[in-house]
Amino acid sequence: MQRYFIPPERLVSGKAVIEGDDARHLALVMRARIGDRIVVSDGRGRTVLAEIAELDKTKVTATVIEPLPADAEPAVHVWIAQSLPKGDKMETVIQKCTEIGATRIIPFLSERTVVRYNPPAEEKRLQRWRKIAKEAAEQAHRDKVPEIEAPMTWKQLLQAASDADAALFCYERENGRTLGEQLKYLFSRKAEKPVRTVLIVVGPEGGFTEREVKEAEAAGIVPVSMGRRILRAETAGMVGLACVLYEAGEMGG
Ligand code: SAH
């Protein structure tokens, strides 16, 4: 069933009000009719079944029938920090990581980031990324839309890392520690504290510099290998994310 995210203030008093592009989509693309049922979520974990009561292409009002269990969200929160890749690859990262189950996506700038960073155009790009996340979350039947942060500097990212229970960075030249071993340890009883939030840091096309590797380690971010094959920057985050969720028992068993 079609699912729509709306701001929490539009899901009150037993009514859901859908406006803007989503109303247009419902009326014109889905050709919805009065009486049709839809799933509406406030993007923060509250999801309901609702029946369309009024509609035109600018506004759809639906009556809440019943709350639905919000059970599509993983218990382990994975944050993906991705050094800004070239072209529109960040869009792919956001779309796919949202489907797989990321909770927060943090683009960042590192020494070998090749894309130009142009602050006046950033706000528009950020809005676009957030729209992609919302649509991917709807399509994936999630109950929450992941947070998409404005690009951070490397320093800001190192600081943000301390908010996660565990922080790992994918480093293709690491030949001791593997992601698999590290995750088995983190999710075992041997870990010092229960791990609810895991940050995975992925480098740019050109990889991390030696200096960044040292700084990350000094900030408590653990380097891990994901095997002998070198993944493209935009692939590495999705793979790391899927591995964390698998090890946490969140990929269907
Ligand atoms: N320039 C490097 C590859 C960079 S790959 C080279 O050609 O050697 C881009 C990013 O993906 C890396 O910074 C790293 O974070 C991640 N990555 C790719 N393959 C990986 C692997 N096998 N193990 C761990 N991280 C990997």
Coordinates of N, CA and C and ligand atoms in Angstrom, one line a residue, residues 112 169-173 201-208 224-233 236, ligand 1:
R112 N 41.2 14.3 0.3 CA 41.1 13.9 -1.1 C 39.7 14.0 -1.7
F169 N 36.1 2.9 10.7 CA 36.3 3.5 9.4 C 36.8 2.4 8.5
C170 N 36.2 2.4 7.3 CA 36.6 1.4 6.3 C 37.9 1.9 5.6
Y171 N 38.9 1.0 5.8 CA 40.2 1.3 5.3 C 40.7 0.1 4.5
E172 N 40.9 0.3 3.2 CA 41.2 -0.8 2.3 C 42.7 -1.3 2.6
R173 N 43.5 -0.5 3.3 CA 44.8 -0.9 3.5 C 45.0 -1.5 4.9
V201 N 32.6 5.1 8.7 CA 33.1 6.2 8.0 C 33.7 5.6 6.7
V202 N 33.4 6.2 5.6 CA 33.8 5.8 4.2 C 34.6 6.9 3.6
G203 N 35.7 6.6 3.0 CA 36.6 7.6 2.4 C 36.2 8.0 1.0
P204 N 36.9 8.9 0.4 CA 36.6 9.4 -1.0 C 37.2 8.4 -2.0
E205 N 37.0 8.7 -3.3 CA 37.5 7.9 -4.4 C 39.0 7.7 -4.2
G206 N 39.7 8.7 -3.8 CA 41.2 8.6 -3.7 C 41.7 8.0 -2.3
G207 N 40.7 7.6 -1.5 CA 41.1 7.0 -0.2 C 41.4 8.1 0.9
F208 N 41.7 7.6 2.1 CA 42.1 8.5 3.2 C 43.6 8.7 3.1
V224 N 38.9 -0.7 9.8 CA 38.6 -2.1 9.5 C 38.6 -2.3 8.0
S225 N 39.0 -3.6 7.6 CA 39.0 -4.0 6.2 C 37.7 -4.7 5.9
M226 N 37.2 -4.5 4.6 CA 36.0 -5.2 4.2 C 36.4 -6.3 3.1
G227 N 37.6 -6.7 3.2 CA 38.1 -7.8 2.3 C 39.1 -7.3 1.3
R228 N 39.5 -8.2 0.4 CA 40.6 -7.9 -0.5 C 40.2 -7.1 -1.7
R229 N 38.9 -7.1 -2.0 CA 38.5 -6.3 -3.2 C 38.3 -4.9 -2.8
I230 N 38.7 -4.0 -3.7 CA 38.5 -2.6 -3.4 C 37.2 -2.1 -4.0
L231 N 36.4 -1.6 -3.1 CA 35.0 -1.2 -3.5 C 35.1 0.3 -3.9
R232 N 34.2 0.7 -4.7 CA 34.1 2.1 -5.0 C 33.6 2.8 -3.8
A233 N 33.9 4.1 -3.7 CA 33.5 4.8 -2.5 C 32.0 4.7 -2.3
A236 N 31.1 1.2 -0.9 CA 31.6 0.8 0.5 C 30.6 1.0 1.6
Ligands
SAH1 N1 42.0 5.0 -3.7 C1 42.0 3.7 -3.1 C2 40.6 3.1 -3.0 C3 39.6 4.0 -2.3 S1 38.1 3.2 -2.3 C4 42.8 2.8 -4.0 O1 42.6 2.8 -5.2 O2 43.5 2.0 -3.4 C5 37.0 4.4 -1.5 C6 36.7 4.1 0.0 O3 36.0 2.9 0.1 C7 37.9 4.0 0.9 O4 38.4 5.2 1.4 C8 37.4 3.1 2.0 O5 36.7 3.8 2.9 C9 36.4 2.2 1.3 N2 36.8 0.9 0.8 C10 36.8 0.4 -0.4 N3 37.2 -0.9 -0.4 C11 37.4 -1.2 0.8 C12 37.9 -2.4 1.5 N4 38.1 -3.5 0.8 N5 38.0 -2.4 2.8 C13 37.7 -1.3 3.5 N6 37.3 -0.2 3.0 C14 37.2 -0.1 1.7

